[in-house]
mmCIF file with all atom_site columns, C-alpha atoms in Angstrom:
data_model
loop_
_atom_site.group_PDB
_atom_site.id
_atom_site.type_symbol
_atom_site.label_atom_id
_atom_site.label_alt_id
_atom_site.label_comp_id
_atom_site.label_asym_id
_atom_site.label_entity_id
_atom_site.label_seq_id
_atom_site.pdbx_PDB_ins_code
_atom_site.Cartn_x
_atom_site.Cartn_y
_atom_site.Cartn_z
_atom_site.occupancy
_atom_site.B_iso_or_equiv
_atom_site.pdbx_formal_charge
_atom_site.auth_seq_id
_atom_site.auth_comp_id
_atom_site.auth_asym_id
_atom_site.auth_atom_id
_atom_site.pdbx_PDB_model_num
ATOM 1   C CA . UNK A 1 1   ? 222.307 131.326 -122.671 1.00 55.00 ? 222 UNK A CA 1
ATOM 2   C CA . UNK A 1 2   ? 218.930 130.325 -124.090 1.00 91.00 ? 223 UNK A CA 1
ATOM 3   C CA . UNK A 1 3   ? 220.277 127.072 -125.506 1.00 97.00 ? 224 UNK A CA 1
ATOM 4   C CA . UNK A 1 4   ? 221.015 125.861 -121.967 1.00 97.00 ? 225 UNK A CA 1
ATOM 5   C CA . UNK A 1 5   ? 217.548 126.840 -120.758 1.00 97.00 ? 226 UNK A CA 1
ATOM 6   C CA . UNK A 1 6   ? 216.080 125.021 -123.760 1.00 97.00 ? 227 UNK A CA 1
ATOM 7   C CA . UNK A 1 7   ? 217.917 121.854 -122.724 1.00 98.00 ? 228 UNK A CA 1
ATOM 8   C CA . UNK A 1 8   ? 216.705 122.269 -119.127 1.00 98.00 ? 229 UNK A CA 1
ATOM 9   C CA . UNK A 1 9   ? 213.165 122.798 -120.431 1.00 97.00 ? 230 UNK A CA 1
ATOM 10  C CA . UNK A 1 10  ? 213.376 119.674 -122.588 1.00 97.00 ? 231 UNK A CA 1
ATOM 11  C CA . UNK A 1 11  ? 214.610 117.694 -119.571 1.00 98.00 ? 232 UNK A CA 1
ATOM 12  C CA . UNK A 1 12  ? 211.648 118.945 -117.533 1.00 98.00 ? 233 UNK A CA 1
ATOM 13  C CA . UNK A 1 13  ? 209.181 117.903 -120.231 1.00 97.00 ? 234 UNK A CA 1
ATOM 14  C CA . UNK A 1 14  ? 210.898 114.522 -120.662 1.00 98.00 ? 235 UNK A CA 1
ATOM 15  C CA . UNK A 1 15  ? 210.728 113.736 -116.950 1.00 97.00 ? 236 UNK A CA 1
ATOM 16  C CA . UNK A 1 16  ? 207.191 115.036 -116.535 1.00 96.00 ? 237 UNK A CA 1
ATOM 17  C CA . UNK A 1 17  ? 205.868 113.052 -119.511 1.00 97.00 ? 238 UNK A CA 1
ATOM 18  C CA . UNK A 1 18  ? 207.574 109.885 -118.226 1.00 98.00 ? 239 UNK A CA 1
ATOM 19  C CA . UNK A 1 19  ? 205.965 110.457 -114.803 1.00 97.00 ? 240 UNK A CA 1
ATOM 20  C CA . UNK A 1 20  ? 209.399 110.576 -113.191 1.00 98.00 ? 241 UNK A CA 1
ATOM 21  C CA . UNK A 1 21  ? 208.437 113.631 -111.155 1.00 97.00 ? 242 UNK A CA 1
ATOM 22  C CA . UNK A 1 22  ? 207.463 117.266 -111.316 1.00 96.00 ? 243 UNK A CA 1
ATOM 23  C CA . UNK A 1 23  ? 208.084 119.725 -114.155 1.00 97.00 ? 244 UNK A CA 1
ATOM 24  C CA . UNK A 1 24  ? 211.691 120.543 -113.351 1.00 98.00 ? 245 UNK A CA 1
ATOM 25  C CA . UNK A 1 25  ? 214.883 120.317 -115.420 1.00 98.00 ? 246 UNK A CA 1
ATOM 26  C CA . UNK A 1 26  ? 218.450 121.491 -114.832 1.00 98.00 ? 247 UNK A CA 1
ATOM 27  C CA . UNK A 1 27  ? 221.707 121.840 -116.730 1.00 98.00 ? 248 UNK A CA 1
ATOM 28  C CA . UNK A 1 28  ? 225.263 122.512 -115.577 1.00 98.00 ? 249 UNK A CA 1
ATOM 29  C CA . UNK A 1 29  ? 227.689 124.206 -117.946 1.00 98.00 ? 250 UNK A CA 1
ATOM 30  C CA . UNK A 1 30  ? 231.418 124.864 -117.637 1.00 98.00 ? 251 UNK A CA 1
ATOM 31  C CA . UNK A 1 31  ? 233.317 127.077 -120.062 1.00 97.00 ? 252 UNK A CA 1
ATOM 32  C CA . UNK A 1 32  ? 230.476 126.919 -122.564 1.00 96.00 ? 253 UNK A CA 1
ATOM 33  C CA . UNK A 1 33  ? 230.316 123.106 -122.484 1.00 98.00 ? 254 UNK A CA 1
ATOM 34  C CA . UNK A 1 34  ? 227.424 120.985 -121.246 1.00 98.00 ? 255 UNK A CA 1
ATOM 35  C CA . UNK A 1 35  ? 228.627 118.950 -118.268 1.00 98.00 ? 256 UNK A CA 1
ATOM 36  C CA . UNK A 1 36  ? 225.374 117.496 -116.914 1.00 98.00 ? 257 UNK A CA 1
ATOM 37  C CA . UNK A 1 37  ? 221.626 117.588 -117.347 1.00 98.00 ? 258 UNK A CA 1
ATOM 38  C CA . UNK A 1 38  ? 218.853 116.110 -115.238 1.00 98.00 ? 259 UNK A CA 1
ATOM 39  C CA . UNK A 1 39  ? 215.155 116.183 -114.552 1.00 98.00 ? 260 UNK A CA 1
ATOM 40  C CA . UNK A 1 40  ? 213.109 115.619 -111.415 1.00 98.00 ? 261 UNK A CA 1
ATOM 41  C CA . UNK A 1 41  ? 213.010 111.915 -110.446 1.00 98.00 ? 262 UNK A CA 1
ATOM 42  C CA . UNK A 1 42  ? 211.201 112.077 -107.104 1.00 97.00 ? 263 UNK A CA 1
ATOM 43  C CA . UNK A 1 43  ? 208.388 109.727 -108.143 1.00 97.00 ? 264 UNK A CA 1
ATOM 44  C CA . UNK A 1 44  ? 210.319 107.154 -110.158 1.00 97.00 ? 265 UNK A CA 1
ATOM 45  C CA . UNK A 1 45  ? 213.097 106.884 -107.553 1.00 98.00 ? 266 UNK A CA 1
ATOM 46  C CA . UNK A 1 46  ? 210.824 107.275 -104.489 1.00 98.00 ? 267 UNK A CA 1
ATOM 47  C CA . UNK A 1 47  ? 213.372 109.822 -103.312 1.00 98.00 ? 268 UNK A CA 1
ATOM 48  C CA . UNK A 1 48  ? 212.319 113.239 -102.000 1.00 96.00 ? 269 UNK A CA 1
ATOM 49  C CA . UNK A 1 49  ? 215.829 114.562 -102.735 1.00 97.00 ? 270 UNK A CA 1
ATOM 50  C CA . UNK A 1 50  ? 215.830 113.564 -106.419 1.00 98.00 ? 271 UNK A CA 1
ATOM 51  C CA . UNK A 1 51  ? 215.284 117.093 -107.679 1.00 98.00 ? 272 UNK A CA 1
ATOM 52  C CA . UNK A 1 52  ? 216.640 118.140 -111.079 1.00 98.00 ? 273 UNK A CA 1
ATOM 53  C CA . UNK A 1 53  ? 219.256 120.465 -109.603 1.00 98.00 ? 274 UNK A CA 1
ATOM 54  C CA . UNK A 1 54  ? 220.523 117.791 -107.219 1.00 98.00 ? 275 UNK A CA 1
ATOM 55  C CA . UNK A 1 55  ? 220.759 115.276 -110.071 1.00 98.00 ? 276 UNK A CA 1
ATOM 56  C CA . UNK A 1 56  ? 222.643 117.731 -112.267 1.00 98.00 ? 277 UNK A CA 1
ATOM 57  C CA . UNK A 1 57  ? 225.034 118.648 -109.443 1.00 98.00 ? 278 UNK A CA 1
ATOM 58  C CA . UNK A 1 58  ? 225.724 114.991 -108.679 1.00 98.00 ? 279 UNK A CA 1
ATOM 59  C CA . UNK A 1 59  ? 226.378 114.200 -112.341 1.00 98.00 ? 280 UNK A CA 1
ATOM 60  C CA . UNK A 1 60  ? 228.570 117.267 -112.890 1.00 98.00 ? 281 UNK A CA 1
ATOM 61  C CA . UNK A 1 61  ? 230.644 116.476 -109.797 1.00 98.00 ? 282 UNK A CA 1
ATOM 62  C CA . UNK A 1 62  ? 231.070 112.930 -111.050 1.00 98.00 ? 283 UNK A CA 1
ATOM 63  C CA . UNK A 1 63  ? 232.005 114.034 -114.581 1.00 98.00 ? 284 UNK A CA 1
ATOM 64  C CA . UNK A 1 64  ? 234.486 116.622 -113.329 1.00 98.00 ? 285 UNK A CA 1
ATOM 65  C CA . UNK A 1 65  ? 235.743 114.453 -110.466 1.00 98.00 ? 286 UNK A CA 1
ATOM 66  C CA . UNK A 1 66  ? 235.354 117.244 -107.929 1.00 97.00 ? 287 UNK A CA 1
ATOM 67  C CA . UNK A 1 67  ? 232.926 118.298 -105.219 1.00 96.00 ? 288 UNK A CA 1
ATOM 68  C CA . UNK A 1 68  ? 233.430 122.008 -105.955 1.00 96.00 ? 289 UNK A CA 1
ATOM 69  C CA . UNK A 1 69  ? 231.801 123.369 -109.096 1.00 98.00 ? 290 UNK A CA 1
ATOM 70  C CA . UNK A 1 70  ? 232.971 126.962 -108.717 1.00 97.00 ? 291 UNK A CA 1
ATOM 71  C CA . UNK A 1 71  ? 233.697 127.285 -112.455 1.00 97.00 ? 292 UNK A CA 1
ATOM 72  C CA . UNK A 1 72  ? 230.219 126.127 -113.446 1.00 98.00 ? 293 UNK A CA 1
ATOM 73  C CA . UNK A 1 73  ? 226.845 127.727 -114.101 1.00 98.00 ? 294 UNK A CA 1
ATOM 74  C CA . UNK A 1 74  ? 223.502 126.112 -113.257 1.00 98.00 ? 295 UNK A CA 1
ATOM 75  C CA . UNK A 1 75  ? 220.498 126.664 -115.509 1.00 98.00 ? 296 UNK A CA 1
ATOM 76  C CA . UNK A 1 76  ? 217.206 125.465 -114.092 1.00 98.00 ? 297 UNK A CA 1
ATOM 77  C CA . UNK A 1 77  ? 213.583 125.717 -115.123 1.00 98.00 ? 298 UNK A CA 1
ATOM 78  C CA . UNK A 1 78  ? 212.468 126.960 -111.699 1.00 97.00 ? 299 UNK A CA 1
ATOM 79  C CA . UNK A 1 79  ? 213.869 128.976 -108.824 1.00 95.00 ? 300 UNK A CA 1
ATOM 80  C CA . UNK A 1 80  ? 215.698 126.436 -106.634 1.00 96.00 ? 301 UNK A CA 1
ATOM 81  C CA . UNK A 1 81  ? 213.916 125.178 -103.528 1.00 94.00 ? 302 UNK A CA 1
ATOM 82  C CA . UNK A 1 82  ? 215.774 125.576 -100.221 1.00 93.00 ? 303 UNK A CA 1
ATOM 83  C CA . UNK A 1 83  ? 217.278 122.069 -100.462 1.00 95.00 ? 304 UNK A CA 1
ATOM 84  C CA . UNK A 1 84  ? 218.587 122.678 -103.966 1.00 97.00 ? 305 UNK A CA 1
ATOM 85  C CA . UNK A 1 85  ? 219.848 126.132 -103.054 1.00 95.00 ? 306 UNK A CA 1
ATOM 86  C CA . UNK A 1 86  ? 221.746 124.516 -100.179 1.00 95.00 ? 307 UNK A CA 1
ATOM 87  C CA . UNK A 1 87  ? 223.287 122.065 -102.654 1.00 98.00 ? 308 UNK A CA 1
ATOM 88  C CA . UNK A 1 88  ? 224.269 125.002 -104.891 1.00 98.00 ? 309 UNK A CA 1
ATOM 89  C CA . UNK A 1 89  ? 225.991 126.600 -101.888 1.00 97.00 ? 310 UNK A CA 1
ATOM 90  C CA . UNK A 1 90  ? 227.828 123.362 -100.995 1.00 97.00 ? 311 UNK A CA 1
ATOM 91  C CA . UNK A 1 91  ? 228.899 122.863 -104.628 1.00 98.00 ? 312 UNK A CA 1
ATOM 92  C CA . UNK A 1 92  ? 230.128 126.487 -104.710 1.00 98.00 ? 313 UNK A CA 1
ATOM 93  C CA . UNK A 1 93  ? 228.238 127.217 -107.949 1.00 98.00 ? 314 UNK A CA 1
ATOM 94  C CA . UNK A 1 94  ? 228.492 131.005 -108.326 1.00 98.00 ? 315 UNK A CA 1
ATOM 95  C CA . UNK A 1 95  ? 225.670 131.657 -110.811 1.00 98.00 ? 316 UNK A CA 1
ATOM 96  C CA . UNK A 1 96  ? 222.202 130.177 -111.183 1.00 98.00 ? 317 UNK A CA 1
ATOM 97  C CA . UNK A 1 97  ? 219.847 131.143 -113.995 1.00 97.00 ? 318 UNK A CA 1
ATOM 98  C CA . UNK A 1 98  ? 216.222 130.117 -113.470 1.00 97.00 ? 319 UNK A CA 1
ATOM 99  C CA . UNK A 1 99  ? 212.934 130.402 -115.319 1.00 97.00 ? 320 UNK A CA 1
ATOM 100 C CA . UNK A 1 100 ? 209.799 130.031 -113.196 1.00 96.00 ? 321 UNK A CA 1
ATOM 101 C CA . UNK A 1 101 ? 209.527 131.380 -109.633 1.00 93.00 ? 322 UNK A CA 1
ATOM 102 C CA . UNK A 1 102 ? 208.681 129.665 -106.375 1.00 89.00 ? 323 UNK A CA 1
ATOM 103 C CA . UNK A 1 103 ? 205.261 131.326 -106.677 1.00 89.00 ? 324 UNK A CA 1
ATOM 104 C CA . UNK A 1 104 ? 204.789 129.577 -110.034 1.00 93.00 ? 325 UNK A CA 1
ATOM 105 C CA . UNK A 1 105 ? 205.799 126.298 -108.388 1.00 92.00 ? 326 UNK A CA 1
ATOM 106 C CA . UNK A 1 106 ? 203.221 126.900 -105.646 1.00 89.00 ? 327 UNK A CA 1
ATOM 107 C CA . UNK A 1 107 ? 200.534 127.184 -108.325 1.00 91.00 ? 328 UNK A CA 1
ATOM 108 C CA . UNK A 1 108 ? 201.574 123.669 -109.377 1.00 92.00 ? 329 UNK A CA 1
ATOM 109 C CA . UNK A 1 109 ? 201.205 122.398 -105.813 1.00 92.00 ? 330 UNK A CA 1
ATOM 110 C CA . UNK A 1 110 ? 204.881 122.522 -104.816 1.00 91.00 ? 331 UNK A CA 1
ATOM 111 C CA . UNK A 1 111 ? 205.856 123.745 -101.326 1.00 81.00 ? 332 UNK A CA 1
ATOM 112 C CA . UNK A 1 112 ? 208.903 125.878 -102.118 1.00 82.00 ? 333 UNK A CA 1
ATOM 113 C CA . UNK A 1 113 ? 207.475 129.120 -100.724 1.00 78.00 ? 334 UNK A CA 1
ATOM 114 C CA . UNK A 1 114 ? 206.287 127.347 -97.553  1.00 82.00 ? 335 UNK A CA 1
ATOM 115 C CA . UNK A 1 115 ? 209.744 125.855 -97.017  1.00 85.00 ? 336 UNK A CA 1
ATOM 116 C CA . UNK A 1 116 ? 211.421 129.244 -97.474  1.00 83.00 ? 337 UNK A CA 1
ATOM 117 C CA . UNK A 1 117 ? 209.016 130.628 -94.856  1.00 82.00 ? 338 UNK A CA 1
ATOM 118 C CA . UNK A 1 118 ? 209.856 127.771 -92.492  1.00 83.00 ? 339 UNK A CA 1
ATOM 119 C CA . UNK A 1 119 ? 213.572 128.524 -92.846  1.00 84.00 ? 340 UNK A CA 1
ATOM 120 C CA . UNK A 1 120 ? 212.914 132.095 -91.811  1.00 82.00 ? 341 UNK A CA 1
ATOM 121 C CA . UNK A 1 121 ? 211.252 130.785 -88.644  1.00 78.00 ? 342 UNK A CA 1
ATOM 122 C CA . UNK A 1 122 ? 207.637 131.173 -89.741  1.00 72.00 ? 343 UNK A CA 1
ATOM 123 C CA . UNK A 1 123 ? 205.238 128.267 -89.219  1.00 75.00 ? 344 UNK A CA 1
ATOM 124 C CA . UNK A 1 124 ? 208.027 125.742 -88.759  1.00 76.00 ? 345 UNK A CA 1
ATOM 125 C CA . UNK A 1 125 ? 206.570 122.216 -88.964  1.00 79.00 ? 346 UNK A CA 1
ATOM 126 C CA . UNK A 1 126 ? 209.774 120.536 -87.825  1.00 80.00 ? 347 UNK A CA 1
ATOM 127 C CA . UNK A 1 127 ? 210.927 120.549 -84.214  1.00 78.00 ? 348 UNK A CA 1
ATOM 128 C CA . UNK A 1 128 ? 214.690 120.660 -83.706  1.00 78.00 ? 349 UNK A CA 1
ATOM 129 C CA . UNK A 1 129 ? 215.902 119.327 -80.362  1.00 81.00 ? 350 UNK A CA 1
ATOM 130 C CA . UNK A 1 130 ? 219.490 118.954 -79.228  1.00 90.00 ? 351 UNK A CA 1
ATOM 131 C CA . UNK A 1 131 ? 220.674 115.853 -77.391  1.00 92.00 ? 352 UNK A CA 1
ATOM 132 C CA . UNK A 1 132 ? 224.092 114.587 -76.227  1.00 95.00 ? 353 UNK A CA 1
ATOM 133 C CA . UNK A 1 133 ? 225.884 117.731 -77.373  1.00 93.00 ? 354 UNK A CA 1
ATOM 134 C CA . UNK A 1 134 ? 229.236 117.132 -75.671  1.00 95.00 ? 355 UNK A CA 1
ATOM 135 C CA . UNK A 1 135 ? 229.686 113.637 -77.122  1.00 94.00 ? 356 UNK A CA 1
ATOM 136 C CA . UNK A 1 136 ? 228.817 114.671 -80.651  1.00 95.00 ? 357 UNK A CA 1
ATOM 137 C CA . UNK A 1 137 ? 230.752 117.936 -80.572  1.00 94.00 ? 358 UNK A CA 1
ATOM 138 C CA . UNK A 1 138 ? 233.884 115.830 -79.953  1.00 94.00 ? 359 UNK A CA 1
ATOM 139 C CA . UNK A 1 139 ? 233.527 114.467 -83.483  1.00 92.00 ? 360 UNK A CA 1
ATOM 140 C CA . UNK A 1 140 ? 234.809 117.824 -84.729  1.00 92.00 ? 361 UNK A CA 1
ATOM 141 C CA . UNK A 1 141 ? 237.873 117.587 -82.503  1.00 92.00 ? 362 UNK A CA 1
ATOM 142 C CA . UNK A 1 142 ? 238.492 114.138 -83.965  1.00 92.00 ? 363 UNK A CA 1
ATOM 143 C CA . UNK A 1 143 ? 238.049 115.599 -87.450  1.00 92.00 ? 364 UNK A CA 1
ATOM 144 C CA . UNK A 1 144 ? 240.442 118.476 -86.748  1.00 91.00 ? 365 UNK A CA 1
ATOM 145 C CA . UNK A 1 145 ? 243.075 115.993 -85.543  1.00 94.00 ? 366 UNK A CA 1
ATOM 146 C CA . UNK A 1 146 ? 242.917 113.884 -88.725  1.00 93.00 ? 367 UNK A CA 1
ATOM 147 C CA . UNK A 1 147 ? 246.046 114.433 -90.780  1.00 93.00 ? 368 UNK A CA 1
ATOM 148 C CA . UNK A 1 148 ? 244.216 113.483 -93.974  1.00 93.00 ? 369 UNK A CA 1
ATOM 149 C CA . UNK A 1 149 ? 240.990 115.456 -93.479  1.00 89.00 ? 370 UNK A CA 1
ATOM 150 C CA . UNK A 1 150 ? 239.796 117.198 -96.639  1.00 89.00 ? 371 UNK A CA 1
ATOM 151 C CA . UNK A 1 151 ? 237.791 120.337 -96.025  1.00 85.00 ? 372 UNK A CA 1
ATOM 152 C CA . UNK A 1 152 ? 234.829 120.784 -98.297  1.00 84.00 ? 373 UNK A CA 1
#
């Protein structure tokens, strides 16, 4: 297991030293084989979603030609933020090993703990408002009537 965390750590250092983004690295492994590795690229890509875990998931899905990674394990240098944890859920990754905690990330100036609190309904900075429900709900009827719809 430690070899995968070492690779994730090295990715984090590589990205941080190149000023690509924060100190985060991630690795995806399947059956003891490295499938993908990535580091945070938020700054270099000007993309708030370019987290290490997201990059590793995207690369692994591409390499394996599937959107479900249920036979894979994610190793990451820090406890996944809510966005990355959502991506783990969507990718169906059953096991995530992580090093640092969201509290450690907060010490580095990262908002993970605040975002987790917002998801629980505390101090939510985003206002969600529904509009045109009936029209948009019909999209799911259209989807359900597609003969070639692929559920993911």
